[in-house]
Amino acid sequence: MQLIILGAPGAGKGTLAKNIQQYKKLTHISTGDLFRKHIKQQTDLGKLAVRYIDQGLLVPDEITDDLIEHELEIIRSDFVLDGFPRNISQAEELDRIMKKFDIKLTACVHLDIDPDIVIERLVNRRSCLDCGAPYNLIMAPPKVEDVCDKCGGKLVKRADDNEDTINHRFETYRQETEPLVNYYQDKGLLIEVNCDRGILTELDNLWQDLLVRE
Ligand code: AMP
């Protein structure tokens, strides 16, 4: 099964991807995580990407497309893409890459969410520095403040989760990524999920939808 998760920043893409990864045994590919890894390791790609990420802008397509082609060449099938594609050009490139590797997209899951809810969620979002487990200080707080329940790692706020960058990321999403909803709707691949109450409450229905398409 090959899936795409589409949604505004903070809609719950990472949380859903991690659940799908466990439930369906798919490999989780997050372009945001890949960029953050490069930034942490201070690679040339990381140094370039951080200039865009810190401003809430998309990293240029040719860089991101190459990153994904490299990942898919290794993984080939049974994956969930989180954060890619983010515009029509990337979606067309993904079509080309998948055709080249003879793989088919099963579905694109769109996480729909009220913008007011999303800003509050992002401001309260934390993740584990070591294992990446996601938390929310209001909806899903850790048992001990600033400590990961799963591995004891330190919980941190993402550098781009500040109000200025959040507004830019949201605008970028509206302009560049939202048109993908129609792109995948036209291909008959779209599954819509409303996430105003949180993605975890919607999982049972989603598993049913995915079962039909498997
Ligand atoms: P995310 O963790 O998915 O919210 O991504 C964090 C940041 O990484 C985004 O705000 C972008 O700057 C960059 N990024 C992630 N995925 C992509 C992509 N497919 N194309 C361009 N930039 C991306």
Short mmCIF file of C-alpha atoms and ligand atoms in Angstrom, two decimals:
data_model
loop_
_atom_site.label_atom_id
_atom_site.label_comp_id
_atom_site.label_asym_id
_atom_site.label_seq_id
_atom_site.Cartn_x
_atom_site.Cartn_y
_atom_site.Cartn_z
CA MET A 1 0.00 0.00 0.00
CA GLN A 2 1.33 3.44 -0.96
CA LEU A 3 -0.22 6.47 0.76
CA ILE A 4 0.12 10.24 0.79
CA ILE A 5 -0.97 12.33 3.78
CA LEU A 6 -1.96 15.87 2.89
CA GLY A 7 -2.83 18.56 5.42
CA ALA A 8 -2.07 21.98 6.85
CA PRO A 9 0.83 22.30 9.30
CA GLY A 10 -0.37 20.93 12.65
CA ALA A 11 -3.34 19.00 11.19
CA GLY A 12 -1.85 15.75 12.50
CA LYS A 13 0.10 14.39 9.49
CA GLY A 14 2.98 13.09 11.61
CA THR A 15 0.69 11.51 14.21
CA LEU A 16 -1.38 9.79 11.54
CA ALA A 17 1.72 8.64 9.64
CA LYS A 18 3.15 7.04 12.80
CA ASN A 19 -0.19 5.24 13.45
CA ILE A 20 -0.39 4.02 9.86
CA GLN A 21 3.21 2.88 10.08
CA GLN A 22 2.37 0.70 13.10
CA TYR A 23 -1.03 -0.52 11.89
CA LYS A 24 -0.19 -1.21 8.25
CA LYS A 25 3.57 -1.80 8.61
CA LEU A 26 4.38 0.91 6.09
CA THR A 27 7.63 2.89 5.99
CA HIS A 28 7.12 6.48 7.13
CA ILE A 29 8.80 9.00 4.82
CA SER A 30 8.63 12.59 6.09
CA THR A 31 10.42 15.23 4.03
CA GLY A 32 10.32 17.57 7.06
CA ASP A 33 12.06 14.90 9.22
CA LEU A 34 14.62 14.24 6.47
CA PHE A 35 15.41 17.97 6.24
CA ARG A 36 15.65 18.27 10.05
CA LYS A 37 18.09 15.34 10.10
CA HIS A 38 20.27 17.06 7.50
CA ILE A 39 20.11 20.32 9.47
CA LYS A 40 21.15 18.55 12.69
CA GLN A 41 24.06 16.86 10.89
CA GLN A 42 24.98 20.19 9.24
CA THR A 43 25.22 18.68 5.75
CA ASP A 44 25.31 20.95 2.67
CA LEU A 45 21.67 20.07 2.02
CA GLY A 46 20.80 20.93 5.64
CA LYS A 47 22.55 24.31 5.42
CA LEU A 48 20.61 25.13 2.27
CA ALA A 49 17.24 23.84 3.51
CA VAL A 50 17.32 25.68 6.84
CA ARG A 51 17.27 29.05 5.04
CA TYR A 52 13.83 28.22 3.59
CA ILE A 53 12.44 26.29 6.56
CA ASP A 54 13.17 29.10 9.03
CA GLN A 55 11.11 31.47 6.90
CA GLY A 56 8.19 29.08 6.55
CA LEU A 57 8.93 28.70 2.81
CA LEU A 58 9.11 25.52 0.75
CA VAL A 59 12.56 24.14 -0.02
CA PRO A 60 12.99 24.36 -3.85
CA ASP A 61 11.36 21.53 -5.81
CA GLU A 62 14.49 20.19 -7.50
CA ILE A 63 16.16 19.59 -4.11
CA THR A 64 13.06 18.01 -2.53
CA ASP A 65 12.24 15.90 -5.60
CA ASP A 66 15.77 14.44 -5.63
CA LEU A 67 15.51 13.60 -1.93
CA ILE A 68 12.25 11.71 -2.49
CA GLU A 69 13.45 9.92 -5.62
CA HIS A 70 16.47 8.69 -3.66
CA GLU A 71 14.24 7.44 -0.78
CA LEU A 72 11.74 5.70 -3.06
CA GLU A 73 14.51 4.04 -5.04
CA ILE A 74 15.56 2.32 -1.80
CA ILE A 75 12.09 1.64 -0.33
CA ARG A 76 10.14 0.96 -3.58
CA SER A 77 6.73 0.04 -2.02
CA ASP A 78 4.60 0.00 1.16
CA PHE A 79 5.23 3.54 2.34
CA VAL A 80 3.37 6.53 3.69
CA LEU A 81 4.50 9.94 2.44
CA ASP A 82 4.12 12.73 4.99
CA GLY A 83 4.79 16.26 3.72
CA PHE A 84 5.36 15.35 0.06
CA PRO A 85 4.07 16.40 -2.43
CA ARG A 86 3.42 19.99 -1.38
CA ASN A 87 2.57 21.52 -4.77
CA ILE A 88 1.34 20.44 -8.20
CA SER A 89 4.84 20.29 -9.67
CA GLN A 90 5.97 17.88 -6.90
CA ALA A 91 2.82 15.78 -7.43
CA GLU A 92 3.60 15.48 -11.15
CA GLU A 93 7.18 14.58 -10.32
CA LEU A 94 5.93 11.93 -7.88
CA ASP A 95 3.74 10.47 -10.65
CA ARG A 96 6.86 10.25 -12.86
CA ILE A 97 9.01 8.66 -10.13
CA MET A 98 6.31 6.09 -9.24
CA LYS A 99 5.84 5.19 -12.89
CA LYS A 100 9.61 4.76 -13.24
CA PHE A 101 9.68 2.35 -10.26
CA ASP A 102 6.40 0.72 -11.38
CA ILE A 103 4.47 1.53 -8.20
CA LYS A 104 0.90 2.76 -7.83
CA LEU A 105 -0.58 5.20 -5.33
CA THR A 106 -3.32 3.59 -3.20
CA ALA A 107 -4.83 6.81 -1.78
CA CYS A 108 -4.20 10.38 -0.67
CA VAL A 109 -5.58 11.11 2.81
CA HIS A 110 -6.50 14.79 3.25
CA LEU A 111 -6.63 16.04 6.85
CA ASP A 112 -9.08 18.92 6.83
CA ILE A 113 -8.94 21.30 9.80
CA ASP A 114 -10.24 24.68 11.03
CA PRO A 115 -7.31 27.22 10.79
CA ASP A 116 -8.01 28.66 14.29
CA ILE A 117 -7.63 25.22 15.87
CA VAL A 118 -4.41 24.56 14.02
CA ILE A 119 -2.55 27.66 15.26
CA GLU A 120 -3.30 26.77 18.89
CA ARG A 121 -2.14 23.21 18.28
CA LEU A 122 1.16 24.27 16.73
CA VAL A 123 1.99 26.66 19.55
CA ASN A 124 1.46 23.78 22.03
CA ARG A 125 3.24 21.13 19.96
CA ARG A 126 6.35 19.39 21.33
CA SER A 127 8.35 16.42 20.08
CA CYS A 128 11.04 14.16 21.48
CA LEU A 129 14.55 15.14 20.48
CA ASP A 130 15.60 11.47 20.49
CA CYS A 131 12.72 9.36 19.12
CA GLY A 132 10.53 12.05 17.49
CA ALA A 133 7.36 11.02 19.39
CA PRO A 134 4.76 13.81 19.08
CA TYR A 135 3.04 15.52 22.07
CA ASN A 136 0.60 18.37 22.62
CA LEU A 137 0.73 20.20 25.94
CA ILE A 138 -3.08 20.41 26.05
CA MET A 139 -4.44 17.38 24.15
CA ALA A 140 -1.68 14.81 24.69
CA PRO A 141 0.74 16.03 27.37
CA PRO A 142 3.67 13.90 28.61
CA LYS A 143 3.37 12.30 32.08
CA VAL A 144 6.43 14.27 33.26
CA GLU A 145 6.96 17.82 32.01
CA ASP A 146 9.45 18.04 29.11
CA VAL A 147 10.25 14.29 29.23
CA CYS A 148 9.25 11.72 26.58
CA ASP A 149 6.97 8.95 27.97
CA LYS A 150 8.41 6.46 25.50
CA CYS A 151 12.20 6.88 25.73
CA GLY A 152 12.87 9.50 28.45
CA GLY A 153 14.28 11.93 25.83
CA LYS A 154 13.95 15.70 26.13
CA LEU A 155 10.82 17.29 24.62
CA VAL A 156 11.42 20.35 22.47
CA LYS A 157 9.44 22.85 20.45
CA ARG A 158 10.27 22.89 16.73
CA ALA A 159 12.23 25.98 15.68
CA ASP A 160 9.60 26.79 13.02
CA ASP A 161 6.65 26.50 15.48
CA ASN A 162 6.62 30.24 16.35
CA GLU A 163 3.70 32.47 15.40
CA ASP A 164 5.46 34.36 12.57
CA THR A 165 6.68 31.23 10.79
CA ILE A 166 3.38 29.44 11.44
CA ASN A 167 1.48 32.20 9.59
CA HIS A 168 3.86 31.93 6.62
CA ARG A 169 3.61 28.14 6.55
CA PHE A 170 -0.16 28.37 6.63
CA GLU A 171 -0.20 30.84 3.73
CA THR A 172 2.21 28.65 1.76
CA TYR A 173 -0.10 25.70 2.42
CA ARG A 174 -3.16 27.61 1.18
CA GLN A 175 -1.51 28.79 -2.01
CA GLU A 176 0.66 25.85 -3.00
CA THR A 177 -0.52 22.66 -1.31
CA GLU A 178 -4.31 22.95 -1.10
CA PRO A 179 -4.75 22.66 -4.90
CA LEU A 180 -3.56 19.05 -4.50
CA VAL A 181 -6.92 18.18 -2.95
CA ASN A 182 -8.55 18.62 -6.38
CA TYR A 183 -5.58 16.98 -8.12
CA TYR A 184 -6.10 13.70 -6.20
CA GLN A 185 -9.90 14.04 -6.16
CA ASP A 186 -9.84 14.08 -9.98
CA LYS A 187 -7.79 10.88 -9.95
CA GLY A 188 -10.34 9.21 -7.62
CA LEU A 189 -7.67 8.76 -4.95
CA LEU A 190 -8.82 11.23 -2.26
CA ILE A 191 -9.98 10.26 1.25
CA GLU A 192 -11.26 13.26 3.28
CA VAL A 193 -10.87 13.25 7.09
CA ASN A 194 -12.02 16.10 9.33
CA CYS A 195 -9.47 16.61 12.11
CA ASP A 196 -11.05 19.37 14.20
CA ARG A 197 -11.49 16.86 17.08
CA GLY A 198 -8.01 15.40 16.54
CA ILE A 199 -6.91 12.71 14.11
CA LEU A 200 -6.89 9.92 16.73
CA THR A 201 -10.70 10.00 17.01
CA GLU A 202 -11.00 9.37 13.24
CA LEU A 203 -8.72 6.35 12.92
CA ASP A 204 -11.40 3.59 12.95
CA ASN A 205 -13.29 5.16 10.03
CA LEU A 206 -10.06 5.68 8.13
CA TRP A 207 -8.98 2.03 8.53
CA GLN A 208 -12.36 1.05 7.00
CA ASP A 209 -11.81 3.38 4.04
CA LEU A 210 -8.31 2.03 3.49
CA LEU A 211 -9.48 -1.57 3.69
CA VAL A 212 -11.75 -1.00 0.70
CA ARG A 213 -8.85 0.31 -1.37
CA GLU A 214 -6.25 -2.28 -0.43
P1 AMP B 1 6.95 19.55 8.00
O1 AMP B 1 7.71 18.84 9.05
O2 AMP B 1 6.31 18.64 7.01
O3 AMP B 1 5.99 20.58 8.56
O4 AMP B 1 8.03 20.40 7.14
C1 AMP B 1 8.82 21.40 7.75
C2 AMP B 1 9.38 22.33 6.67
O5 AMP B 1 10.23 21.57 5.78
C3 AMP B 1 8.32 22.97 5.78
O6 AMP B 1 7.75 24.14 6.35
C4 AMP B 1 9.15 23.28 4.52
O7 AMP B 1 9.97 24.42 4.72
C5 AMP B 1 10.09 22.05 4.44
N1 AMP B 1 9.48 20.99 3.62
C6 AMP B 1 8.96 19.80 4.05
N2 AMP B 1 8.46 19.09 3.03
C7 AMP B 1 8.66 19.83 1.91
C8 AMP B 1 8.34 19.66 0.54
N3 AMP B 1 7.69 18.56 0.08
N4 AMP B 1 8.70 20.65 -0.33
C9 AMP B 1 9.35 21.74 0.09
N5 AMP B 1 9.65 21.99 1.38
C10 AMP B 1 9.32 21.05 2.30
#
